[in-house]
Structures are given as structure tokens and as C-alpha cells.
Amino acid sequence: MTLPGFVMLLCILGAQATMDLRNAAAMAAGLCNTKPTDVVFIIDSSRSVRPSEFEQVKVFLTKVIDGLNVGPDATRVGVVNYASRVKNEVSLKSHKTKAALVKAVSKIEPLSTGTMTGLAIQFAMNVAFSEAEGARKSPDISKVAIIVTDGRPQDNIRDIAARAREAGIEIFATGVGRVDMTTLRQMASEPLEDHVDYVESYSLIEKLTKKFQEAFCGCVGHLCATGDHDCEHICISTPGSFKCACREGYTLQGDGRSCSACSNAAIDVVFLIDGSKSVRPENFELVKKWINLIIDKLDVSETNTHVGLVQYSSTVKQEFPLGRYNNKKALKEAVKKMDYMERGTMTGQAISFLVDNSFTPNQGARPGVAKVGIVFTDGRSQDFIGDAAKKAKENGFKMYAVGVGNAVEDELKEIASEPVTDHYFYTADFKTMNQIAKKLQINVCQEEDPCECNSIVKFQKKVEEALQALTKKYILSCVRVKNLLYTNFCFAQYQY
């Protein structure tokens, strides 16, 4: 192949590659077209929200607004502030520019009294979304309410929220910290998995920014075509959104974007389950269902994934060792038969048992096979967990920490492997544990063959040398191509 022909081949490869972050940057800069929408933020500023946390809520609002096409004929934004009373801080007709809107948000002060969420929804329906306050009656204009709260309402919200939804208002319910998850679900529109969000603290609320920007962004439906999707292999367009898929032989990972060829690797997985009295019998049944949801995602067989189960409270009980059940049906039936222990919460003692017993050959562990521990708890440990957690990770075990209700975030992080954000999960309510089952992706890969990597690096160097030789005859315009070692491929235009 001639050198110009080789460059042309590279151009074809470059044309097929994703242009990284092109539309993401456009969205961040507010350049993405948003469908005309009337958006009202309903923000809880009750006394449980500290002043510094309320500032973080305002930052969240500002960042969502930054991604919208704000204007009289585009997206209009209002803000309702509530505690024991309700205050219309920004009406839909108040500000016609993004700058003015952001400035108005920055001046909002917390009310610092009770939590009358129902009253706030009623106010939004009757006042904030009224024509007098700037709402538009056209059927082409969507009405969206985004509620941010951190507590349990002191009034009735079920009936009021239902009337708001019947009036055509789409409700997103965002909960923070010790929020009551049941009331979030009562407020939100269907499907609940798209309209109910939870973050552990106000410091994490900004991570929801992109979700809301994309919810209002008119170009979302074309993300597969435009390249702003981050799918490693295949992007599939869906109405108003997209989903990722993988080529044959690969498995989609927990982030919903990346693919792995090593999902069928042999793994020893042990669940370490808190059976203390604070869990309660009805919730313990939900925990067993949660375990089986994760088992459904594993490749359980004689040669691939083996699963063991340990329950703990004031003492530790091995329910069954690794390798006893080598098919999903028998394994799930064994989980269903686990009896609830009750009593205390000795998490440190349980992790020590995992290290000293569960992952030993005489308990079914296989030499040379990756070891994964999944620790579930709903409260503070009554003993010290630091030494046991450290030993587990020093032994090379990949540790996941899952907390519900009164679980302590610092303890979960101490148990979890690095990177901690990928290995610990928390939800306030046992009924939402299935969401963690969807996110928790057990994936242990063998290290890459260094020879293969070196071959690619050598090829990359040869390409770069060849391109350097073209600089006198060609005008080169370089683009960064994703998922191929971030090689700088170049489009070339011949100089006559």
C-alpha cells in the first residue's frame, strides 16, 4: 500500500471514530437545543438543611440551568422555596436570560423551619404553573417539576402529587441523606426508575446535573449519530435517549457504557450478610431477593463462578461454602432457605471470618482464582472493622460494601476496595435495594498480555513516524480517536 493510500485508510478509521466530548461540551455551554419546557424547581430549605448544604443545592440548580436553552420561546425556569411556608422565589415569567436567572438563584435564602412538601406541590400546581406566573398553555410545552428534599414531609403529599400529575406536570423527586424513600415514590411520575433519584449527601447532588440536562436536551435522541454517548462498542437509539450494547463475546459493565471480555473468568464470590435484629424479618426477605438478583447476573458453573454465603449478627454462621451449588437454580433455592438470626452487628468479626475461613481451600476456595467479598449491613458495627477490612484487601480480595438505612458511610468506605466510589453502595430504603443490584457489577479481569500491548505500541510509533514524513506534502488535521489507545490519527489533504 502506498503512503497516501495508507493515510486515506487512517482517515476512514478516523471518520468512523467517536469525536470525544463534542456534544457534551456543547451541552455544558448551553448550546444544545432544548425542547420548549416550563421547569419549576421545588427546593426544601427546612431546618434540617444546613446553610452550606443549601448553597450546594443552588450550585446544582445553576449547573442544570447552564445546560438549558433559556428564553421566552424556549425553556422557562421558576423556583419555589419551601419549609413550613412556601415562597415563590423565581416565576416562569421573571427572567428571559440565563444570566439573570442564575443571579436570581444565587440570592435565594433558606427558610429554615418545617417540611411542608405537600403544601409546596399544591402551590406549584396552583400558582407557579399558572398563566399569571408565566406558564404556557400550549400542549407542545411540557411542564416539569423537580423536587429536592432531605426529610419526611409533615403533611400529606400522596393525593396532592397525584393531582399534580393528573394536571400534566411531570414530577422528578430527588432525595438526599435520610430522606423518606416512600414519599419520593409517592411524588414522582412513572416510570419511577427514571423519576426518583437518591444521593447520600448534598455534596454529591451535582452528579445528577447531567441527567437533568439530558432530560431536557432536544439532541438526546440523536446521541448515537452525533457521538455524545460514550458507548465503548455499540450505541442503540431509543426515544429521547440511548442505550449501549457490546459486540459478541463481550459483556456490558455496570456503568452501562463499557464492555469486558472477561466476564466468564473464574471467580469465588462470598456474600457476607447482616442478620441483626435491626434488619427485621420482612426486610431480610428483601435482602435474600437482592442476593438472588446478583446471582442472576453471574456465570455460575463448575468451572466459572462459585458462590458462598455467610450470615452474621452477634456471631457468624456459614450458610453454605463455595462450590456446594454449581447451578443458579440450586444456589437461589439455598439462599431462600436462609433463616434470620437477629441479635447484634459484629461486622468486624464477620469480615475476619471471611478472610480466615470462607476464602480458604478447605471451604471450597480455588487457588489462583479471583476472590470477591460482598458485605451487606444496615447499621453501625458493634466492633472494630479496620484491621479485618485492611487484611481482606491486602490478601487481594475485591471487597464491595453495601449499606441500607442506618449503615455508616465511613464504615462502608473502609470496607470497600479502591476505587471506593465503584465498590460501595448505599440506599436509605430496603425496597430500593434492587437498584443497587443493577449497579453492582462483579468483574475481575486477568491482566493484559504485555506482548500484545507492546505490539500495538510499536505499530503506533510506526504510524506516527510515517505521518511525520508527510508534513511537507500534506496539511494534517489531527483528531483524538477513542478506544484505540487514544492514538492521534490525522486527516490529510494533499497539497498541489
CSV table of C-alpha atoms in Angstrom, one decimal:
chain,number,residue,atom,x,y,z
A,1,MET,CA,0.0,0.0,0.0
A,2,THR,CA,1.3,3.5,-0.9
A,3,LEU,CA,1.8,6.0,1.8
A,4,PRO,CA,-1.1,8.3,0.6
A,5,GLY,CA,-3.3,5.2,0.5
A,6,PHE,CA,-2.3,4.3,4.0
A,7,VAL,CA,-3.2,7.8,5.2
A,8,MET,CA,-6.5,7.5,3.4
A,9,LEU,CA,-7.2,4.3,5.4
A,10,LEU,CA,-6.4,6.2,8.6
A,11,CYS,CA,-8.8,8.9,7.5
A,12,ILE,CA,-11.6,6.3,7.1
A,13,LEU,CA,-10.8,4.9,10.5
A,14,GLY,CA,-10.9,8.4,12.0
A,15,ALA,CA,-14.2,9.2,10.3
A,16,GLN,CA,-15.8,6.2,11.9
A,17,ALA,CA,-14.5,7.0,15.3
A,18,THR,CA,-16.3,8.9,18.0
A,19,MET,CA,-15.4,12.6,18.3
A,20,ASP,CA,-14.9,12.7,22.1
A,21,LEU,CA,-17.0,15.1,24.1
A,22,ARG,CA,-18.1,17.2,21.1
A,23,ASN,CA,-21.7,17.5,22.1
A,24,ALA,CA,-21.1,17.1,25.8
A,25,ALA,CA,-19.1,20.4,25.6
A,26,ALA,CA,-22.0,21.9,23.6
A,27,MET,CA,-24.5,20.9,26.3
A,28,ALA,CA,-22.2,22.2,29.1
A,29,ALA,CA,-22.0,25.5,27.2
A,30,GLY,CA,-25.8,25.7,26.8
A,31,LEU,CA,-25.6,25.2,23.1
A,32,CYS,CA,-27.8,22.1,22.9
A,33,ASN,CA,-31.3,22.8,21.7
A,34,THR,CA,-33.8,22.0,24.4
A,35,LYS,CA,-37.5,21.4,23.7
A,36,PRO,CA,-39.7,24.2,25.0
A,37,THR,CA,-40.4,23.4,28.6
A,38,ASP,CA,-41.7,25.1,31.7
A,39,VAL,CA,-39.5,23.9,34.6
A,40,VAL,CA,-40.1,24.6,38.2
A,41,PHE,CA,-37.6,23.6,40.9
A,42,ILE,CA,-39.2,23.0,44.3
A,43,ILE,CA,-36.5,23.1,46.9
A,44,ASP,CA,-36.6,22.1,50.5
A,45,SER,CA,-34.9,24.6,52.8
A,46,SER,CA,-36.2,23.3,56.1
A,47,ARG,CA,-34.1,23.5,59.3
A,48,SER,CA,-32.5,20.0,58.6
A,49,VAL,CA,-30.8,21.6,55.5
A,50,ARG,CA,-27.7,23.4,56.7
A,51,PRO,CA,-26.8,26.7,55.1
A,52,SER,CA,-23.7,25.2,53.4
A,53,GLU,CA,-25.9,22.4,52.0
A,54,PHE,CA,-28.4,24.9,50.7
A,55,GLU,CA,-25.6,26.6,48.8
A,56,GLN,CA,-24.8,23.2,47.2
A,57,VAL,CA,-28.5,22.9,46.1
A,58,LYS,CA,-28.2,26.3,44.5
A,59,VAL,CA,-25.0,25.2,42.7
A,60,PHE,CA,-26.9,22.2,41.4
A,61,LEU,CA,-29.7,24.4,40.1
A,62,THR,CA,-27.3,26.7,38.4
A,63,LYS,CA,-25.5,23.8,36.6
A,64,VAL,CA,-28.7,22.4,35.4
A,65,ILE,CA,-29.8,25.8,34.1
A,66,ASP,CA,-26.4,26.2,32.4
A,67,GLY,CA,-27.3,23.3,30.1
A,68,LEU,CA,-30.7,24.6,29.2
A,69,ASN,CA,-31.7,26.9,26.3
A,70,VAL,CA,-33.4,29.5,28.4
A,71,GLY,CA,-35.6,32.1,26.8
A,72,PRO,CA,-39.3,33.2,26.4
A,73,ASP,CA,-39.9,30.8,23.5
A,74,ALA,CA,-37.6,28.0,24.7
A,75,THR,CA,-37.2,26.9,28.3
A,76,ARG,CA,-38.7,29.0,31.1
A,77,VAL,CA,-37.5,28.3,34.7
A,78,GLY,CA,-39.1,29.0,38.1
A,79,VAL,CA,-38.0,28.3,41.6
A,80,VAL,CA,-40.3,27.5,44.6
A,81,ASN,CA,-38.6,27.6,48.1
A,82,TYR,CA,-40.4,25.8,50.9
A,83,ALA,CA,-40.2,24.9,54.6
A,84,SER,CA,-43.2,25.4,56.8
A,85,ARG,CA,-44.3,28.0,54.3
A,86,VAL,CA,-43.9,28.4,50.6
A,87,LYS,CA,-42.1,31.3,48.8
A,88,ASN,CA,-42.2,31.9,45.0
A,89,GLU,CA,-38.6,32.9,44.5
A,90,VAL,CA,-38.5,33.0,40.7
A,91,SER,CA,-41.6,32.9,38.5
A,92,LEU,CA,-41.6,31.5,35.0
A,93,LYS,CA,-42.0,34.9,33.6
A,94,SER,CA,-39.4,36.7,35.7
A,95,HIS,CA,-36.1,36.2,33.7
A,96,LYS,CA,-35.7,36.0,30.0
A,97,THR,CA,-31.9,35.4,30.1
A,98,LYS,CA,-29.8,32.7,31.6
A,99,ALA,CA,-27.5,35.2,33.3
A,100,ALA,CA,-30.4,36.9,35.1
A,101,LEU,CA,-31.9,33.6,36.1
A,102,VAL,CA,-28.6,32.4,37.6
A,103,LYS,CA,-28.2,35.6,39.5
A,104,ALA,CA,-31.6,35.3,41.0
A,105,VAL,CA,-30.9,31.8,42.1
A,106,SER,CA,-27.7,32.9,43.9
A,107,LYS,CA,-29.7,35.3,46.0
A,108,ILE,CA,-32.2,32.7,47.4
A,109,GLU,CA,-32.0,32.3,51.2
A,110,PRO,CA,-33.2,29.2,53.3
A,111,LEU,CA,-36.4,29.5,55.2
A,112,SER,CA,-35.2,27.1,58.0
A,113,THR,CA,-38.5,25.9,59.5
A,114,GLY,CA,-40.6,22.7,58.9
A,115,THR,CA,-41.1,20.4,55.9
A,116,MET,CA,-44.4,21.0,54.2
A,117,THR,CA,-43.8,19.3,50.9
A,118,GLY,CA,-47.4,18.8,50.1
A,119,LEU,CA,-48.1,22.5,50.5
A,120,ALA,CA,-45.2,23.2,48.2
A,121,ILE,CA,-46.6,20.9,45.4
A,122,GLN,CA,-50.0,22.4,45.8
A,123,PHE,CA,-48.5,25.9,45.5
A,124,ALA,CA,-46.6,24.9,42.4
A,125,MET,CA,-49.7,23.4,40.8
A,126,ASN,CA,-52.0,26.4,41.6
A,127,VAL,CA,-49.5,29.3,41.4
A,128,ALA,CA,-46.1,28.5,39.9
A,129,PHE,CA,-47.6,26.7,36.8
A,130,SER,CA,-50.3,29.3,36.3
A,131,GLU,CA,-50.5,31.6,33.3
A,132,ALA,CA,-50.3,34.6,35.6
A,133,GLU,CA,-46.8,33.4,36.6
A,134,GLY,CA,-45.7,32.8,33.0
A,135,ALA,CA,-46.7,29.2,32.4
A,136,ARG,CA,-47.8,28.4,28.8
A,137,LYS,CA,-51.0,26.6,27.9
A,138,SER,CA,-49.8,25.1,24.6
A,139,PRO,CA,-49.9,21.2,24.6
A,140,ASP,CA,-46.5,21.3,23.0
A,141,ILE,CA,-45.0,22.9,26.1
A,142,SER,CA,-44.0,20.3,28.7
A,143,LYS,CA,-44.5,21.1,32.4
A,144,VAL,CA,-41.8,19.7,34.7
A,145,ALA,CA,-41.3,19.9,38.5
A,146,ILE,CA,-38.0,18.9,40.1
A,147,ILE,CA,-38.4,18.4,43.9
A,148,VAL,CA,-35.3,18.3,46.1
A,149,THR,CA,-35.8,17.3,49.7
A,150,ASP,CA,-33.9,15.7,52.5
A,151,GLY,CA,-36.6,14.7,55.0
A,152,ARG,CA,-40.0,13.3,55.7
A,153,PRO,CA,-43.0,15.6,54.8
A,154,GLN,CA,-45.1,16.9,57.7
A,155,ASP,CA,-48.2,16.9,55.6
A,156,ASN,CA,-50.0,14.7,53.1
A,157,ILE,CA,-48.3,14.5,49.7
A,158,ARG,CA,-49.8,11.4,48.0
A,159,ASP,CA,-53.1,12.9,46.9
A,160,ILE,CA,-51.7,16.4,46.1
A,161,ALA,CA,-48.9,14.8,44.0
A,162,ALA,CA,-51.4,12.6,42.2
A,163,ARG,CA,-53.5,15.7,41.3
A,164,ALA,CA,-50.4,17.5,40.0
A,165,ARG,CA,-49.5,14.6,37.8
A,166,GLU,CA,-53.1,14.4,36.5
A,167,ALA,CA,-52.8,18.1,35.6
A,168,GLY,CA,-50.0,17.2,33.3
A,169,ILE,CA,-47.0,18.0,35.5
A,170,GLU,CA,-44.1,15.6,35.2
A,171,ILE,CA,-42.5,15.2,38.6
A,172,PHE,CA,-38.9,14.3,39.4
A,173,ALA,CA,-38.3,13.5,43.1
A,174,THR,CA,-34.7,13.9,44.3
A,175,GLY,CA,-33.9,12.7,47.8
A,176,VAL,CA,-30.8,13.5,49.9
A,177,GLY,CA,-29.5,11.8,53.1
A,178,ARG,CA,-32.1,10.4,55.4
A,179,VAL,CA,-35.0,11.2,53.1
A,180,ASP,CA,-38.1,9.0,53.3
A,181,MET,CA,-38.0,7.0,50.1
A,182,THR,CA,-41.6,6.0,50.2
A,183,THR,CA,-42.7,9.7,49.9
A,184,LEU,CA,-40.3,10.2,47.0
A,185,ARG,CA,-42.1,7.3,45.1
A,186,GLN,CA,-45.5,8.8,46.0
A,187,MET,CA,-44.5,12.1,44.5
A,188,ALA,CA,-42.7,11.0,41.3
A,189,SER,CA,-44.1,10.3,37.9
A,190,GLU,CA,-43.9,6.9,36.2
A,191,PRO,CA,-41.6,5.1,35.4
A,192,LEU,CA,-40.2,5.6,39.0
A,193,GLU,CA,-36.7,4.4,38.0
A,194,ASP,CA,-36.5,7.5,35.7
A,195,HIS,CA,-38.1,9.9,38.1
A,196,VAL,CA,-36.7,9.0,41.6
A,197,ASP,CA,-33.1,9.8,42.4
A,198,TYR,CA,-31.2,9.5,45.6
A,199,VAL,CA,-27.8,10.8,46.7
A,200,GLU,CA,-26.1,10.1,50.1
A,201,SER,CA,-25.3,13.8,50.8
A,202,TYR,CA,-25.7,17.3,49.4
A,203,SER,CA,-22.0,17.2,48.4
A,204,LEU,CA,-23.0,14.6,45.8
A,205,ILE,CA,-26.1,16.2,44.3
A,206,GLU,CA,-24.1,17.7,41.5
A,207,LYS,CA,-23.6,14.3,39.9
A,208,LEU,CA,-27.3,14.4,38.9
A,209,THR,CA,-26.7,17.5,36.8
A,210,LYS,CA,-26.1,15.7,33.5
A,211,LYS,CA,-29.2,13.6,33.9
A,212,PHE,CA,-31.5,16.6,34.1
A,213,GLN,CA,-29.6,18.4,31.3
A,214,GLU,CA,-30.1,15.4,29.0
A,215,ALA,CA,-33.8,15.0,30.1
A,216,PHE,CA,-34.5,18.5,28.6
A,217,CYS,CA,-32.0,18.4,25.7
A,218,GLY,CA,-33.5,18.1,22.3
A,219,CYS,CA,-30.5,16.4,20.8
A,220,VAL,CA,-30.5,13.4,23.2
A,221,GLY,CA,-32.5,11.3,20.7
A,222,HIS,CA,-29.6,11.7,18.2
A,223,LEU,CA,-26.7,11.0,20.5
A,224,CYS,CA,-25.8,7.8,18.7
A,225,ALA,CA,-25.4,9.8,15.5
A,226,THR,CA,-23.6,12.8,17.0
A,227,GLY,CA,-21.2,10.8,19.1
A,228,ASP,CA,-22.1,12.1,22.6
A,229,HIS,CA,-22.8,8.7,24.2
A,230,ASP,CA,-19.5,7.2,25.4
A,231,CYS,CA,-20.6,3.7,24.4
A,232,GLU,CA,-17.4,1.6,24.1
A,233,HIS,CA,-18.8,-0.7,21.4
A,234,ILE,CA,-22.4,-0.2,20.1
A,235,CYS,CA,-24.9,2.7,20.6
A,236,ILE,CA,-28.6,2.0,20.2
A,237,SER,CA,-31.0,4.9,19.8
A,238,THR,CA,-34.2,4.9,21.9
A,239,PRO,CA,-37.0,7.5,22.1
A,240,GLY,CA,-35.4,10.6,23.7
A,241,SER,CA,-32.3,8.6,24.9
A,242,PHE,CA,-29.9,5.8,24.0
A,243,LYS,CA,-28.5,2.6,25.4
A,244,CYS,CA,-25.2,0.8,24.9
A,245,ALA,CA,-24.5,-2.8,23.8
A,246,CYS,CA,-21.5,-4.9,23.3
A,247,ARG,CA,-20.1,-7.0,20.5
A,248,GLU,CA,-20.5,-10.8,20.6
A,249,GLY,CA,-18.3,-12.3,23.3
A,250,TYR,CA,-18.3,-9.1,25.5
A,251,THR,CA,-20.4,-8.1,28.5
A,252,LEU,CA,-21.8,-4.7,29.3
A,253,GLN,CA,-20.4,-3.4,32.5
A,254,GLY,CA,-22.2,-1.7,35.5
A,255,ASP,CA,-21.6,1.8,34.1
A,256,GLY,CA,-23.8,0.9,31.2
A,257,ARG,CA,-21.1,2.1,28.8
A,258,SER,CA,-18.0,-0.1,28.9
A,259,CYS,CA,-17.6,-3.7,27.7
A,260,SER,CA,-15.5,-6.5,29.1
A,261,ALA,CA,-14.4,-9.8,27.5
A,262,CYS,CA,-13.5,-11.3,30.9
A,263,SER,CA,-17.0,-11.8,32.5
A,264,ASN,CA,-16.6,-15.5,32.2
A,265,ALA,CA,-13.4,-15.7,34.3
A,266,ALA,CA,-13.4,-18.0,37.2
A,267,ILE,CA,-14.4,-16.1,40.4
A,268,ASP,CA,-15.1,-17.1,44.0
A,269,VAL,CA,-17.8,-14.8,45.4
A,270,VAL,CA,-18.9,-14.8,49.1
A,271,PHE,CA,-21.8,-12.8,50.4
A,272,LEU,CA,-21.5,-11.6,54.0
A,273,ILE,CA,-25.0,-10.7,55.2
A,274,ASP,CA,-26.0,-8.7,58.2
A,275,GLY,CA,-28.8,-10.6,60.0
A,276,SER,CA,-29.0,-8.3,63.1
A,277,LYS,CA,-32.3,-7.5,64.8
A,278,SER,CA,-32.5,-4.0,63.2
A,279,VAL,CA,-32.9,-5.5,59.8
A,280,ARG,CA,-36.4,-7.0,60.7
A,281,PRO,CA,-37.9,-10.2,59.2
A,282,GLU,CA,-39.7,-8.6,56.2
A,283,ASN,CA,-36.6,-6.7,55.2
A,284,PHE,CA,-34.5,-9.8,55.5
A,285,GLU,CA,-36.7,-11.4,52.8
A,286,LEU,CA,-35.9,-8.4,50.6
A,287,VAL,CA,-32.2,-8.9,51.2
A,288,LYS,CA,-32.5,-12.6,50.1
A,289,LYS,CA,-34.2,-11.4,46.9
A,290,TRP,CA,-31.4,-8.9,46.3
A,291,ILE,CA,-28.8,-11.6,46.7
A,292,ASN,CA,-30.6,-13.7,44.0
A,293,LEU,CA,-30.8,-10.7,41.7
A,294,ILE,CA,-27.0,-10.5,41.8
A,295,ILE,CA,-26.7,-14.3,41.3
A,296,ASP,CA,-28.8,-14.0,38.2
A,297,LYS,CA,-26.0,-11.9,36.7
A,298,LEU,CA,-23.2,-14.3,37.5
A,299,ASP,CA,-22.0,-17.2,35.3
A,300,VAL,CA,-22.5,-19.9,38.0
A,301,SER,CA,-20.9,-23.2,36.9
A,302,GLU,CA,-18.4,-25.8,37.9
A,303,THR,CA,-15.6,-24.0,36.1
A,304,ASN,CA,-16.6,-20.3,36.4
A,305,THR,CA,-18.3,-18.5,39.3
A,306,HIS,CA,-18.7,-20.2,42.7
A,307,VAL,CA,-20.8,-18.6,45.4
A,308,GLY,CA,-20.7,-18.9,49.2
A,309,LEU,CA,-23.0,-17.3,51.8
A,310,VAL,CA,-22.2,-16.2,55.4
A,311,GLN,CA,-24.7,-14.6,57.8
A,312,TYR,CA,-23.7,-12.7,60.9
A,313,SER,CA,-25.1,-10.8,63.9
A,314,SER,CA,-23.5,-11.3,67.3
A,315,THR,CA,-22.0,-14.5,65.9
A,316,VAL,CA,-21.0,-15.7,62.4
A,317,LYS,CA,-22.8,-18.6,60.6
A,318,GLN,CA,-21.7,-20.1,57.3
A,319,GLU,CA,-24.9,-20.8,55.4
A,320,PHE,CA,-23.0,-22.7,52.7
A,321,PRO,CA,-19.4,-22.8,51.4
A,322,LEU,CA,-18.0,-22.0,48.0
A,323,GLY,CA,-18.7,-24.7,45.3
A,324,ARG,CA,-21.5,-26.5,47.1
A,325,TYR,CA,-24.0,-25.4,44.4
A,326,ASN,CA,-22.9,-25.1,40.8
A,327,ASN,CA,-26.1,-24.0,39.1
A,328,LYS,CA,-28.2,-20.9,39.7
A,329,LYS,CA,-31.4,-22.8,40.5
A,330,ALA,CA,-30.0,-24.8,43.4
A,331,LEU,CA,-28.0,-21.7,44.6
A,332,LYS,CA,-31.0,-19.4,44.7
A,333,GLU,CA,-33.1,-22.1,46.5
A,334,ALA,CA,-30.4,-22.3,49.1
A,335,VAL,CA,-30.5,-18.5,49.6
A,336,LYS,CA,-34.3,-18.6,50.0
A,337,LYS,CA,-33.9,-21.1,52.9
A,338,MET,CA,-31.6,-18.9,54.9
A,339,ASP,CA,-33.1,-18.3,58.4
A,340,TYR,CA,-32.9,-14.9,60.0
A,341,MET,CA,-30.5,-14.8,63.0
A,342,GLU,CA,-31.4,-11.4,64.7
A,343,ARG,CA,-29.3,-10.0,67.6
A,344,GLY,CA,-26.2,-7.8,67.3
A,345,THR,CA,-24.0,-6.4,64.5
A,346,MET,CA,-20.4,-7.7,64.7
A,347,THR,CA,-19.2,-6.7,61.2
A,348,GLY,CA,-15.5,-6.8,62.0
A,349,GLN,CA,-15.8,-10.3,63.4
A,350,ALA,CA,-17.7,-11.4,60.2
A,351,ILE,CA,-15.0,-9.9,57.9
A,352,SER,CA,-12.3,-11.8,59.8
A,353,PHE,CA,-14.3,-15.0,59.3
A,354,LEU,CA,-14.4,-14.2,55.6
A,355,VAL,CA,-10.6,-13.8,55.5
A,356,ASP,CA,-9.7,-16.7,57.8
A,357,ASN,CA,-12.3,-19.3,56.7
A,358,SER,CA,-14.5,-18.6,53.7
A,359,PHE,CA,-11.6,-18.0,51.2
A,360,THR,CA,-9.6,-21.0,52.3
A,361,PRO,CA,-9.2,-24.2,50.2
A,362,ASN,CA,-10.9,-26.4,52.8
A,363,GLN,CA,-14.0,-24.2,52.4
A,364,GLY,CA,-14.1,-24.6,48.7
A,365,ALA,CA,-11.9,-21.6,47.6
A,366,ARG,CA,-9.8,-22.3,44.5
A,367,PRO,CA,-6.1,-21.4,44.3
A,368,GLY,CA,-5.3,-18.8,41.7
A,369,VAL,CA,-9.0,-17.7,41.3
A,370,ALA,CA,-10.1,-14.1,42.0
A,371,LYS,CA,-11.8,-13.6,45.3
A,372,VAL,CA,-14.8,-11.2,45.8
A,373,GLY,CA,-16.5,-10.4,49.1
A,374,ILE,CA,-19.8,-8.6,49.2
A,375,VAL,CA,-20.6,-7.2,52.6
A,376,PHE,CA,-24.2,-6.1,53.4
A,377,THR,CA,-25.2,-4.2,56.5
A,378,ASP,CA,-27.9,-1.9,57.8
A,379,GLY,CA,-26.2,-0.3,60.8
A,380,ARG,CA,-23.1,0.7,62.7
A,381,SER,CA,-20.8,-2.2,63.6
A,382,GLN,CA,-20.5,-3.0,67.3
A,383,ASP,CA,-16.9,-4.0,66.9
A,384,PHE,CA,-13.8,-2.6,65.1
A,385,ILE,CA,-13.7,-3.3,61.4
A,386,GLY,CA,-10.5,-1.6,60.4
A,387,ASP,CA,-8.0,-4.4,60.8
A,388,ALA,CA,-10.2,-7.1,59.2
A,389,ALA,CA,-11.1,-4.9,56.3
A,390,LYS,CA,-7.4,-4.0,55.7
A,391,LYS,CA,-6.4,-7.6,55.8
A,392,ALA,CA,-9.0,-8.6,53.3
A,393,LYS,CA,-7.8,-6.1,50.8
A,394,GLU,CA,-4.1,-6.9,51.5
A,395,ASN,CA,-4.9,-10.5,50.7
A,396,GLY,CA,-6.0,-9.4,47.3
A,397,PHE,CA,-9.8,-9.8,47.8
A,398,LYS,CA,-12.0,-7.4,45.9
A,399,MET,CA,-14.4,-6.0,48.6
A,400,TYR,CA,-17.8,-4.5,47.9
A,401,ALA,CA,-19.7,-2.7,50.7
A,402,VAL,CA,-23.5,-2.3,50.6
A,403,GLY,CA,-25.4,-0.3,53.2
A,404,VAL,CA,-29.0,0.4,53.8
A,405,GLY,CA,-30.9,2.6,56.3
A,406,ASN,CA,-28.6,3.4,59.3
A,407,ALA,CA,-25.4,2.0,57.7
A,408,VAL,CA,-22.4,4.3,58.4
A,409,GLU,CA,-20.9,5.7,55.2
A,410,ASP,CA,-17.4,5.9,56.7
A,411,GLU,CA,-17.5,2.2,57.6
A,412,LEU,CA,-18.7,1.2,54.1
A,413,LYS,CA,-15.8,3.2,52.6
A,414,GLU,CA,-13.3,1.5,55.0
A,415,ILE,CA,-14.5,-2.0,53.8
A,416,ALA,CA,-14.7,-1.1,50.1
A,417,SER,CA,-11.8,-1.7,47.7
A,418,GLU,CA,-10.3,1.0,45.5
A,419,PRO,CA,-11.6,3.0,43.8
A,420,VAL,CA,-14.0,3.3,46.7
A,421,THR,CA,-16.7,5.0,44.7
A,422,ASP,CA,-17.0,1.9,42.5
A,423,HIS,CA,-17.1,-0.5,45.4
A,424,TYR,CA,-19.5,0.9,48.0
A,425,PHE,CA,-23.3,1.5,47.6
A,426,TYR,CA,-25.9,3.0,49.9
A,427,THR,CA,-29.7,3.4,49.8
A,428,ALA,CA,-32.0,4.6,52.6
A,429,ASP,CA,-34.7,2.0,51.9
A,430,PHE,CA,-34.7,-1.8,51.7
A,431,LYS,CA,-37.3,-1.5,48.9
A,432,THR,CA,-34.8,0.2,46.6
A,433,MET,CA,-32.0,-2.4,47.0
A,434,ASN,CA,-32.8,-3.8,43.5
A,435,GLN,CA,-31.3,-0.6,42.1
A,436,ILE,CA,-28.0,-1.5,43.8
A,437,ALA,CA,-28.3,-5.0,42.3
A,438,LYS,CA,-28.4,-3.4,38.9
A,439,LYS,CA,-25.4,-1.2,39.5
A,440,LEU,CA,-23.2,-3.7,41.3
A,441,GLN,CA,-21.1,-5.3,38.5
A,442,ILE,CA,-18.7,-8.0,39.6
A,443,ASN,CA,-15.9,-8.1,37.1
A,444,VAL,CA,-12.5,-9.5,37.7
A,445,CYS,CA,-10.2,-9.4,34.7
A,446,GLN,CA,-6.9,-11.2,34.0
A,447,GLU,CA,-4.0,-8.8,33.3
A,448,GLU,CA,-3.4,-8.0,29.7
A,449,ASP,CA,-0.6,-9.8,27.8
A,450,PRO,CA,2.2,-7.3,27.8
A,451,CYS,CA,3.5,-8.7,24.5
A,452,GLU,CA,0.2,-7.8,22.8
A,453,CYS,CA,0.3,-4.3,24.2
A,454,ASN,CA,3.9,-3.8,23.1
A,455,SER,CA,3.0,-4.8,19.6
A,456,ILE,CA,0.3,-2.2,19.4
A,457,VAL,CA,2.6,0.5,20.8
A,458,LYS,CA,5.2,-0.4,18.2
A,459,PHE,CA,2.6,-0.1,15.4
A,460,GLN,CA,1.5,3.3,16.8
A,461,LYS,CA,5.1,4.5,16.7
A,462,LYS,CA,5.5,3.4,13.1
A,463,VAL,CA,2.3,5.3,12.2
A,464,GLU,CA,3.5,8.4,13.9
A,465,GLU,CA,6.8,8.3,12.0
A,466,ALA,CA,5.1,7.8,8.7
A,467,LEU,CA,2.8,10.8,9.4
A,468,GLN,CA,5.7,13.0,10.3
A,469,ALA,CA,7.2,12.3,6.9
A,470,LEU,CA,4.1,13.7,5.3
A,471,THR,CA,4.2,17.1,7.0
A,472,LYS,CA,5.8,18.8,3.9
A,473,LYS,CA,3.3,17.5,1.4
A,474,TYR,CA,0.1,17.3,3.5
A,475,ILE,CA,-1.9,19.5,5.7
A,476,LEU,CA,-2.7,17.4,8.7
A,477,SER,CA,-5.7,17.9,10.9
A,478,CYS,CA,-5.5,15.6,13.9
A,479,VAL,CA,-8.4,14.3,16.0
A,480,ARG,CA,-8.3,12.1,19.1
A,481,VAL,CA,-9.9,8.7,18.5
A,482,LYS,CA,-11.4,6.9,21.4
A,483,ASN,CA,-10.9,3.3,22.4
A,484,LEU,CA,-7.8,2.6,20.3
A,485,LEU,CA,-5.1,3.6,22.8
A,486,TYR,CA,-6.1,7.2,22.2
A,487,THR,CA,-3.9,7.3,19.1
A,488,ASN,CA,-3.8,10.7,17.3
A,489,PHE,CA,-5.0,9.8,13.9
A,490,CYS,CA,-4.9,12.5,11.2
A,491,PHE,CA,-7.0,13.5,8.3
A,492,ALA,CA,-4.8,14.6,5.4
A,493,GLN,CA,-5.4,16.9,2.5
A,494,TYR,CA,-2.9,16.7,-0.3
A,495,GLN,CA,-1.1,20.0,-1.3
A,496,TYR,CA,-1.0,20.5,-5.0
